[in-house]
XYZ file of C-alpha atoms in Angstrom:
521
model
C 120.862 139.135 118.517
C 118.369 138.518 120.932
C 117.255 134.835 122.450
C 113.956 134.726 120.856
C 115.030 135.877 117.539
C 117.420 133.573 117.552
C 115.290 130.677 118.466
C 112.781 131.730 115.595
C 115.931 131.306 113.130
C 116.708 128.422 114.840
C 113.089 126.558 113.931
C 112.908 128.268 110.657
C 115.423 126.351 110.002
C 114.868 123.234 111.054
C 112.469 120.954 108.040
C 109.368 119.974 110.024
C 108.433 116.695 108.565
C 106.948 113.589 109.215
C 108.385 110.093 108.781
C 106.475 107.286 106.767
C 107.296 103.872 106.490
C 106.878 102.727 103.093
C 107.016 99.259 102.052
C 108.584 99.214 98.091
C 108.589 96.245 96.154
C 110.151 95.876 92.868
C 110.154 92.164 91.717
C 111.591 92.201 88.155
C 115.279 91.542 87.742
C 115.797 94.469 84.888
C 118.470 96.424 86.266
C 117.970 99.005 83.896
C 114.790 99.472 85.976
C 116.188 99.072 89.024
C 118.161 102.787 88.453
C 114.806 104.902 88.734
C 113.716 102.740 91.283
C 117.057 103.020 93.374
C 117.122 107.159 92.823
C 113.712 107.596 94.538
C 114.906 104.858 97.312
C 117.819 106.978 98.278
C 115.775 110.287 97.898
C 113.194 108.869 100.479
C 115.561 107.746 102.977
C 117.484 111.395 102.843
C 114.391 112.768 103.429
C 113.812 111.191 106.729
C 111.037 108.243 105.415
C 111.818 104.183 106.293
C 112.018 102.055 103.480
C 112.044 98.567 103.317
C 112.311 97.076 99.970
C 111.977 93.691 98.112
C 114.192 93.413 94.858
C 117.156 91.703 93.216
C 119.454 94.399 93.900
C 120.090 95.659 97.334
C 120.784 99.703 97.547
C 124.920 99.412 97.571
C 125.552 101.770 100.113
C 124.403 101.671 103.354
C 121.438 104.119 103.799
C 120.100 105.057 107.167
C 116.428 103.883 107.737
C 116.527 100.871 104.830
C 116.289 97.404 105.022
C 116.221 94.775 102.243
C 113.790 92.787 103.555
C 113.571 90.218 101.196
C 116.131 89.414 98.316
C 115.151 87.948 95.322
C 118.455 87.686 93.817
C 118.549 84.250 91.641
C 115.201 83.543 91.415
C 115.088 84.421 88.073
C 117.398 84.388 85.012
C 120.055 87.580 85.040
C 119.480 89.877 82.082
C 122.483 92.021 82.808
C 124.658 91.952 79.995
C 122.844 88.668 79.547
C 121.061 88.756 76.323
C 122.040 88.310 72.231
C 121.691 90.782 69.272
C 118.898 88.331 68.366
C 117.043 87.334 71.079
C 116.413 91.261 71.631
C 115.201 91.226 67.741
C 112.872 88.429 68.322
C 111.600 90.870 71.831
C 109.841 93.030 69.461
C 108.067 90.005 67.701
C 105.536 90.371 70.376
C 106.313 92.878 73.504
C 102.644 92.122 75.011
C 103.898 88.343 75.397
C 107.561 89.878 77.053
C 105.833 92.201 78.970
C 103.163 90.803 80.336
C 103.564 87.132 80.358
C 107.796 86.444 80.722
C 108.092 89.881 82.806
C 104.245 89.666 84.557
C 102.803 86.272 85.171
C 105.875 84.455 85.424
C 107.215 87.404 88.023
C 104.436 86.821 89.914
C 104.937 83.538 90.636
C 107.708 84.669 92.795
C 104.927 85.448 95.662
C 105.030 81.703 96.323
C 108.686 81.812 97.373
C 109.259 80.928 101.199
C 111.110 83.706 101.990
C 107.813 85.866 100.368
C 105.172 83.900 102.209
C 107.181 84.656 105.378
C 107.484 87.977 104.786
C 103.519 88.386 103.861
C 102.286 86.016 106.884
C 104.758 88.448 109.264
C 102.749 91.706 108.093
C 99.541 91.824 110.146
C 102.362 91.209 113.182
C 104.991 94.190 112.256
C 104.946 97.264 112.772
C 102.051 98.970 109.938
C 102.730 100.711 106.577
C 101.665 103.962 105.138
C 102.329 103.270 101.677
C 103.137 100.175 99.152
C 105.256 101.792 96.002
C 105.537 98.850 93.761
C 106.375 98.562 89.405
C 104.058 99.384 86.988
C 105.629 97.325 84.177
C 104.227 93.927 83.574
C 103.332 91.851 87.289
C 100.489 94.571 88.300
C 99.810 91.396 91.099
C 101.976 93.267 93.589
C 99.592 96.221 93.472
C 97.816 94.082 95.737
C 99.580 94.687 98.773
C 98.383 97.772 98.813
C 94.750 96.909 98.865
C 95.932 94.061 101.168
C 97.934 96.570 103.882
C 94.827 98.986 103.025
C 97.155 101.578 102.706
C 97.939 103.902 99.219
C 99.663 102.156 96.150
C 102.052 104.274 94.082
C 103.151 102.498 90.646
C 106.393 103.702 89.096
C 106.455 102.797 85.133
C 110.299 103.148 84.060
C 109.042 103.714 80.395
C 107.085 106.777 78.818
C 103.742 104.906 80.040
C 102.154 102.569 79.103
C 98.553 102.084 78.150
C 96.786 99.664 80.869
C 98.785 101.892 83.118
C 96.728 105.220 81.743
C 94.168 103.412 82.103
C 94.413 102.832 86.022
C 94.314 106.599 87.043
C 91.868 107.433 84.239
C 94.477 109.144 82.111
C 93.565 110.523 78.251
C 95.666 108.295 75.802
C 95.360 110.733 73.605
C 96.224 109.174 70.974
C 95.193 111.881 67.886
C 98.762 113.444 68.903
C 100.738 111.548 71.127
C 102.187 108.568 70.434
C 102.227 105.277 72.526
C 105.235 103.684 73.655
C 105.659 101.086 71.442
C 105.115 103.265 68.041
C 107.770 103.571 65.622
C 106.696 107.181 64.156
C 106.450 110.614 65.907
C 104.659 113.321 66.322
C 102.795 115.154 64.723
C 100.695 112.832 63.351
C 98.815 112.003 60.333
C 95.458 110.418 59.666
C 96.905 107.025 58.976
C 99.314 107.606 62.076
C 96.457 108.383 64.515
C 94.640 105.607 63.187
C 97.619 102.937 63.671
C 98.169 104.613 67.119
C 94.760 104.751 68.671
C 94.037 100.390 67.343
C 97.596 100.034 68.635
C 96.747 101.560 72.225
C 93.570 99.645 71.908
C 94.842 96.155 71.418
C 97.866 96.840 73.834
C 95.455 97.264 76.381
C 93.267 94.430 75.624
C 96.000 92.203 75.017
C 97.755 92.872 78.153
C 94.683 92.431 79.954
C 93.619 89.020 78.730
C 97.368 87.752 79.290
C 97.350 88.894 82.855
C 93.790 87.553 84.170
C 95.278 85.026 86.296
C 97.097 87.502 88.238
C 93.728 87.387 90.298
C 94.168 84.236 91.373
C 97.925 84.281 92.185
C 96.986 87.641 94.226
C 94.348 85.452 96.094
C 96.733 82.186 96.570
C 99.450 84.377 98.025
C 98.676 87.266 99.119
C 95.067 87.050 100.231
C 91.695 85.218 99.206
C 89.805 88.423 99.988
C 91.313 90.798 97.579
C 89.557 91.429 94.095
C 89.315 91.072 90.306
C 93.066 92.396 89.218
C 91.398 95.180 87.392
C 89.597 96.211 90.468
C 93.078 96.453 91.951
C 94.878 98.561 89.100
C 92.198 101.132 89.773
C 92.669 101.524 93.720
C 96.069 102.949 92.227
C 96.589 106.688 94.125
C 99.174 107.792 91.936
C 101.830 106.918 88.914
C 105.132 108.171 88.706
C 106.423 107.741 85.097
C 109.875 108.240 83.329
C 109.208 110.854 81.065
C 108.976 114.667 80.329
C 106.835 116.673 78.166
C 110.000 118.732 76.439
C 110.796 115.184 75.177
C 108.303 112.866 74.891
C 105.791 115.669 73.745
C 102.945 117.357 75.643
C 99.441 115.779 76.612
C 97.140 116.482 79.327
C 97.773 114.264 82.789
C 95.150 113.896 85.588
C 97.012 114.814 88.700
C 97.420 111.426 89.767
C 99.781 111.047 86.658
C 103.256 112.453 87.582
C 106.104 112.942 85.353
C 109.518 112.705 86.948
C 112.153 111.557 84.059
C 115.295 112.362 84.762
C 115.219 111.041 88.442
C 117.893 108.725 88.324
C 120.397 111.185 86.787
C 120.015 113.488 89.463
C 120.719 110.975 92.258
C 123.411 108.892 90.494
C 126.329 108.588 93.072
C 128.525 106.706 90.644
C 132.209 107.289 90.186
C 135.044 107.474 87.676
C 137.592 104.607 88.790
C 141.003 106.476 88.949
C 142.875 104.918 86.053
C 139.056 105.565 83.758
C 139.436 109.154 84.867
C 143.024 109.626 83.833
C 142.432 108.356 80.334
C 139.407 110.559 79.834
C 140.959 113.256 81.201
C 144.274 113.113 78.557
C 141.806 112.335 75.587
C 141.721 115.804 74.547
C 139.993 115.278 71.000
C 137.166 113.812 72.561
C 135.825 110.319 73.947
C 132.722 108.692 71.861
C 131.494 106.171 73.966
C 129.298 102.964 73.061
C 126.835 101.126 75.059
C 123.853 98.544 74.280
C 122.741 99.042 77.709
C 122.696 97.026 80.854
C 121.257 93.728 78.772
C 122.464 93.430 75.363
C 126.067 92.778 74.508
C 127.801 94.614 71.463
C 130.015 91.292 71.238
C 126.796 89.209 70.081
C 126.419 91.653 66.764
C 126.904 89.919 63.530
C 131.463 89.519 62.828
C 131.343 92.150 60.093
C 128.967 94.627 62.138
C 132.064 94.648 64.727
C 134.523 94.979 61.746
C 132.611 97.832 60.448
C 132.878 99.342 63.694
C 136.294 98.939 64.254
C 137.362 100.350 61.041
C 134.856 103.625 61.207
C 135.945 104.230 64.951
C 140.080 103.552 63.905
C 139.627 106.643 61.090
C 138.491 109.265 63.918
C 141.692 108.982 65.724
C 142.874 111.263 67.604
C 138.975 110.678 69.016
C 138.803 107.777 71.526
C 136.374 105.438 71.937
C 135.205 104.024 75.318
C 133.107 100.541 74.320
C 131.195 98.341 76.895
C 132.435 95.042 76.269
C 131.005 91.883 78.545
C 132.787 89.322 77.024
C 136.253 90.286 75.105
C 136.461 86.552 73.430
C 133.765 86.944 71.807
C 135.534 90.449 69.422
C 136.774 89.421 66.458
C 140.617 90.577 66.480
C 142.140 93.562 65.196
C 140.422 96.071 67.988
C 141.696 99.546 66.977
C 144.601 101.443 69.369
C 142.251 104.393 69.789
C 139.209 102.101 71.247
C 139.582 101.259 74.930
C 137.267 98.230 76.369
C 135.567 97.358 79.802
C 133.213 95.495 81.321
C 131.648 97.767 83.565
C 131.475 101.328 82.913
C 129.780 103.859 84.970
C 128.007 105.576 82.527
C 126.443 108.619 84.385
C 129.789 110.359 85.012
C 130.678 109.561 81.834
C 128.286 111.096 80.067
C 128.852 113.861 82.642
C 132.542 114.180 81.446
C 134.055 117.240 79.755
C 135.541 114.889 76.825
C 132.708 112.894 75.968
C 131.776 114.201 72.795
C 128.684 111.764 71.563
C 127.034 108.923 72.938
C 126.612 105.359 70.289
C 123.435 104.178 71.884
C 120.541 101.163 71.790
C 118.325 104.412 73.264
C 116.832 103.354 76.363
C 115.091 105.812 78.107
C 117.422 106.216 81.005
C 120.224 106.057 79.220
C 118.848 108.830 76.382
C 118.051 110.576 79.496
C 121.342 110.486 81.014
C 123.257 111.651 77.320
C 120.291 114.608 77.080
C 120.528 115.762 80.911
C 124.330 116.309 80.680
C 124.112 117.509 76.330
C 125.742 114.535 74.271
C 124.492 114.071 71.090
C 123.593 110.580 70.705
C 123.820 107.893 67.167
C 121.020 105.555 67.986
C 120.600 101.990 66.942
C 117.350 101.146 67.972
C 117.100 97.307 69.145
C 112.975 96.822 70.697
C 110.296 98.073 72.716
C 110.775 101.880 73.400
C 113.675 102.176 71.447
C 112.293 103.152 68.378
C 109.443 105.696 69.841
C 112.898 107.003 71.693
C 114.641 107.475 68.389
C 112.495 109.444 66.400
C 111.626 111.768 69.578
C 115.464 112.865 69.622
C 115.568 112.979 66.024
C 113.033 115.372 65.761
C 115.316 117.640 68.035
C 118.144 117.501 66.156
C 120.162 115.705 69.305
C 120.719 111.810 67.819
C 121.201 110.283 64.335
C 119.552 107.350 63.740
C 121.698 104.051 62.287
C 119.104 101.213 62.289
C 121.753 98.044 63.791
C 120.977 95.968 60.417
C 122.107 98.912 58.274
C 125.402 99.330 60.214
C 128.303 99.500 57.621
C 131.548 101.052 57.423
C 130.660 103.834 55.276
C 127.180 104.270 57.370
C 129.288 104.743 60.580
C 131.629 106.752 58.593
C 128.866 109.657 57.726
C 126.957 109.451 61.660
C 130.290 110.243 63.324
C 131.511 112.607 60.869
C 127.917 114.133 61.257
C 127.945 114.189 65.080
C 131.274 115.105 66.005
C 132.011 117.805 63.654
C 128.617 118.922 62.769
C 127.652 122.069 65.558
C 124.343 121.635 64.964
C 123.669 118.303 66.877
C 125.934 119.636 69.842
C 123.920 122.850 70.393
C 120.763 121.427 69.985
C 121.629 118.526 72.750
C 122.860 121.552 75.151
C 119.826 123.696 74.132
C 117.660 120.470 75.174
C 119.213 119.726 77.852
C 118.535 123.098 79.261
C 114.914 122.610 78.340
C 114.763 118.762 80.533
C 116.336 120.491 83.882
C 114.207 123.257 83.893
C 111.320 122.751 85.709
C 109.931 124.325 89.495
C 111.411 121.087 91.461
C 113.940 118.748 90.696
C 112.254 114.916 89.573
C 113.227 113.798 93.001
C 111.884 116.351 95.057
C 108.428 116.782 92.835
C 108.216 112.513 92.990
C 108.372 112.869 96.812
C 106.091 115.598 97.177
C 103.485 113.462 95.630
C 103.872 110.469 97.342
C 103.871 112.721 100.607
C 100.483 114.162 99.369
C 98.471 110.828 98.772
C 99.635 109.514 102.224
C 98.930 112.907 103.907
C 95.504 112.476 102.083
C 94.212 109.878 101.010
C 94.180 106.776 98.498
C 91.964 108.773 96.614
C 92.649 112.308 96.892
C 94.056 112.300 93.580
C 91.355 109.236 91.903
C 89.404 110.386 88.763
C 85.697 110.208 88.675
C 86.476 108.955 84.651
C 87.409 105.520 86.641
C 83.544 104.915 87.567
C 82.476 105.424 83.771
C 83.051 103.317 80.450
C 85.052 103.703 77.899
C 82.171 104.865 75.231
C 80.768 107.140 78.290
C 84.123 108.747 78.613
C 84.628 109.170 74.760
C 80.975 110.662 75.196
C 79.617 108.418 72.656
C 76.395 108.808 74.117
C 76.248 112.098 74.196
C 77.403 112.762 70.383
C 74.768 109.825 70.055
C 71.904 111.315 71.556
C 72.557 114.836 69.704
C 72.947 113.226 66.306
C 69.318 111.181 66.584
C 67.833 114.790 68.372
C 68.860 116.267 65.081
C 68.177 113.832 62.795
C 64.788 113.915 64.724
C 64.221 117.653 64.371
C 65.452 117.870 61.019
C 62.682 114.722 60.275
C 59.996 116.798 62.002
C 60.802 120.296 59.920
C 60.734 118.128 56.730
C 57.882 116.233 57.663
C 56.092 119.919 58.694
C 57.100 121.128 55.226
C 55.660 117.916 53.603
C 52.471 118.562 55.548
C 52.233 122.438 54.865
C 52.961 122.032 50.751
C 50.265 119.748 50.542
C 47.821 122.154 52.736
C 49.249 124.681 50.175
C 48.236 122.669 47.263
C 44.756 121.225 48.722
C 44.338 125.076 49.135
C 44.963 126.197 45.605
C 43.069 123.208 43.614
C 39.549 123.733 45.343
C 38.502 126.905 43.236
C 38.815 124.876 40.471
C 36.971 121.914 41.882
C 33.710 124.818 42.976
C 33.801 126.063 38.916
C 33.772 122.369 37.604
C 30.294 121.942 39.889
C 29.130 125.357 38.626
C-alpha cells in the first residue's frame, strides 16, 4: 500500500469535529429526570464537547472534559424514595401548582444561592459558552442564561411535552388527535375527547403562565436586570429535545426545532448487576417479575392490606421470583413470601435487560416504561399522577401492559394481571414486536439529540425558529382568514339575493303595466 493511500485511510478515519463548550444546568432535584439529562451529558463529553453542569447529582464517573461547577445538592428537599402513596395522590389534585409553582418558582429561587451568584458574576470573566442546555419542566427562569450568555438555549422536557413548552418553538398541539400529557384517555379520539383535550391544553398553558410571571423578576434580580418578559425568553428557545417517540406516544407533526429522542437514557445506561443480584437472577429459571414505584414513591407507604394482597398473589406464582424495591423494610407488614427478594437500590436498566425478567409491576413513568419497552417486558401498570395515566393507556392500546389502578389492587385483581402477563403470549410478543418498532429509527436518540444541538450552534439561535412565533394564536388558527371568507360569502350570497329581489320586482313592474295602459284606455 502506498504512502498517500495510506494517509487518505488514515484521515478518513479520523472524526473531524469541533469542540463546544456547553454550559448545562439542570436545577430540579427529580432524579428520575436527572437519567435523560445524565445520558446526553455523557454522550457530549464522548463526543469530544466540554460540559460543565449545575445539578444535584454529579455524573458518577469521572468523564473527561466535565466539571460540576456548582452543586446544588441539599438545597432542596430529596424526593428519592422520599414520598407517600398519598402525597403522590394529592400531586394530581393540581399538577399546574406541582409543576410550576413547588418545581418552578420555588426552584428558581435557588439563583440567589452564593455559590450561584458566584458562579453568574464569574461568567463575563471565564472563558465564553456556545450553548446553555437547561430543563424544560417547570423553572423556565434558567432559560435566561441563554439570552444572558447570548448564546443558543436548548430545553430538554423529560415528559412527552408539555404545552407552554409547544408553545415556545411554535409547535401544533394538535389536539383533535393527540393527546396532552396530562390526559387520562387515548387516542383516537372522540368529539367529547378532543373537546376535553384542546380546553385542557388551553388552561394548562394559561395556568402555567400566570403561576410563573414572577420568574421575570427573579431572572432580572439574579441573573440580569436587562433580560426580558419570561415569555419573551421561552421564545428565544433554538431547539427542544423531548422524551418521547411517535411509535408510542402517537404521531403529530413537529417543527424542526422539536426533536424527539426517547429512549436516550436506555441507550447510555452504564449500570451494573451487583454480583450476588446477578447470581440470583441468573438461577431463577421460571422467571423474575420485578416491582418498582420509581425513584420517588415507596411501595412500603401503600395501604397494610394492598401489601398483603401483594404478598399473597406474588407467593402463588412460585417457582416465579419476584425482585421488589423496598426503601424502608420496617415499614412491610410481616409474612414477606420466600419467593420475593427485597432491596433498596436496584439497578433497574440491566434488569429489565435480563434474560429472566419476565414482566415489569410498574407506577409507568416514562423512563422507566421506556426502559421495560426498549428491552420487551410486558409491564402491569398502576398509575399514581401526572403522566402516568396518559402512559398507561398508550401501552394498553399495544397490547404491552395491563392496567391495575393502585386503589383497585386486591388479591384476586393481582391474581388475573400476572396470570394474564406471564402466561398469556400475547402481551410478550407484542412488547418484543414494540420494542423493535422504538429502536428502529436512522440514528440512535443520542446521536440524533447531538446532531441537533451541533446544528443550532453551527447555525444559529434561530436557524431552526418558526415564523408561527411572530403571529397570534387566532392568526395561527387562521381565524381571520375563515373569518374574512365566511362575511365575503355571506356578502356575495346577500348581493345575489338582493339582485334577485331587485330583478323579480323589475319582472313584476314589467308584467303589471299592460294592464295599467288598458285601464286608461
Amino acid at each position: 500500500m502506498s504512502p498517500r493511500l495510506m494517509f487518505l485511510l488514515l484521515m478518513i478515519s479520523i472524526d473531524v469535529s469541533v469542540s463546544y463548550r456547553i454550559l448545562c444546568i439542570f436545577p430540579l432535584h427529580m432524579k428520575s429526570h436527572q437519567t435523560m439529562f445524565g445520558g446526553l451529558i455523557r454522550g457530549l463529553v464522548k463526543r469530544g464537547h466540554h460540559v460543565d453542569e449545575i445539578s444535584h447529582y454529579p455524573q458518577k464517573s469521572s468523564l473527561e472534559n466535565y466539571r460540576h461547577v456548582v452543586n446544588l445538592d441539599g438545597t432542596l428537599p430529596k424526593l428519592v424514595n422520599g414520598i407517600s402513596l398519598e402525597y403522590a395522590n394529592n400531586i394530581s389534585s393540581d399538577i399546574i401548582e406541582f409543576i410550576a409553582g413547588t418545581n418552578g418558582n420555588k426552584v428558581c429561587e435557588l439563583l440567589a444561592l452564593d455559590t450561584m451568584q458566584k458562579f453568574i458574576k464569574d461568567l463575563p470573566n471565564g472563558e465564553p459558552y456556545d450553548l446553555v442546555i437547561t430543563e424544560g419542566f417547570g423553572a423556565n427562569c434558567y432559560m435566561g442564561f441563554g439570552k444572558f450568555l447570548k448564546v443558543p438555549t436548548v430545553v430538554m422536557v423529560s415528559l412527552n411535552g408539555l404545552p407552554w413548552i409547544d408553545s415556545n418553538v411554535g409547535n401544533p398541539a394538535s389536539t383533535a388527535f393527540y393527546p396532552n400529557t396530562f390526559m387520562r384517555g387515548s387516542a383516537p379520539l372522540n368529539f367529547w375527547d378532543r373537546l376535553t383535550n384542546t380546553l385542557n391544553n388551553v388552561i394548562l398553558k394559561y395556568r402555567f403562565e400566570r403561576y410563573t410571571a414572577r420568574q421575570t423578576e427573579i431572572m432580572r434580580r439574579y441573573i440580569s436586570p436587562d433580560l426580558p418578559d419570561i415569555r419573551v425568553v421561552e421564545k428565544d428557545v433554538a431547539l427542544v429535545l423531548t422524551n418521547s417517540h411517535y411509535t408510542t406516544n402517537g404521531i403529530r407533526p413537529n417543527t424542526p426545532a422539536y426533536v424527539e429522542v426517547g429512549g436516550l437514557h436506555v441507550e447510555s445506561d452504564d449500570a451494573e448487576i451487583s454480583e450476588d443480584l446477578s447470581k440470583w437472577m441468573n438461577e431463577s429459571k421460571d422467571g423474575v417479575v420485578y416491582f418498582t414505584l420509581g425513584s420517588m414513591a415507596k411501595i412500603e407507604t401503600m395501604p397494610r392490606e394492598k401489601i398483603l394482597a401483594f404478598y399473597a398473589s406474588f407467593a402463588k406464582i412460585a417457582p416465579v421470583k419476584v425482585l421488589m424495591k423496598i426503601w424502608d423494610e420496617s415499614l412491610l407488614p410481616p409474612g414477606l413470601p420466600k419467593n420475593v427478594r427485597i432491596s433498596s437500590w436496584i439497578p433497574q436498566v440491566p434488569v429489565l435487560a435480563h434474560k429472566n425478567t419476565k414482566a415489569f409491576i410498574t407506577h409507568c413513568g416514562l423512563m422507566g416504561t421506556q426502559e421495560a419497552l426498549y428491552h420487551g417486558v410486558p409491564m402491569i401498570g398502576l398509575p399514581l399522577f401526572g403522566d402516568q395515566h396518559r402512559n398507561v393507556r398508550a401501552y394498553m392500546a399495544k397490547n404491552v401492559l395491563i392496567m391495575l389502578p393502585h386503589e383497585d389492587v386486591t388479591s384476586e385483581s393481582m391474581d388475573a394481571a400476572l396470570k394474564a402477563i406471564l402466561r398469556d403470549p400475547k402481551y410478550r410478543e407484542a412488547a418484543k414486536f414494540e420494542s423493535a418498532r422504538f429502536r428502529d429509527r436512522p440514528m440512535t436518540a443520542t446521536n440524533t439529540a447531538i446532531f441537533w444541538i451541533e446544528y443550532v450552534v453551527r447555525n444559529g439561535a434561530n436557524s431552526l425558529r418558526s415564523l408561527s412565533l411572530d403571529l397570534h394564536w387566532w392568526q395561527i388558527a387562521l381565524l381571520d382568514v375563515y373569518g374574512f371568507l365566511a362575511l365575503c360569502t355571506i356578502l356575495t350570497c346577500y348581493i345575489i339575493l338582493l339582485s334577485l329581489r331587485i330583478a323579480i320586482r323589475i319582472c313584476r313592474a314589467g308584467t303589471t303595466r299592460p294592464d295599467a295602459r288598458k285601464k286608461l284606455n
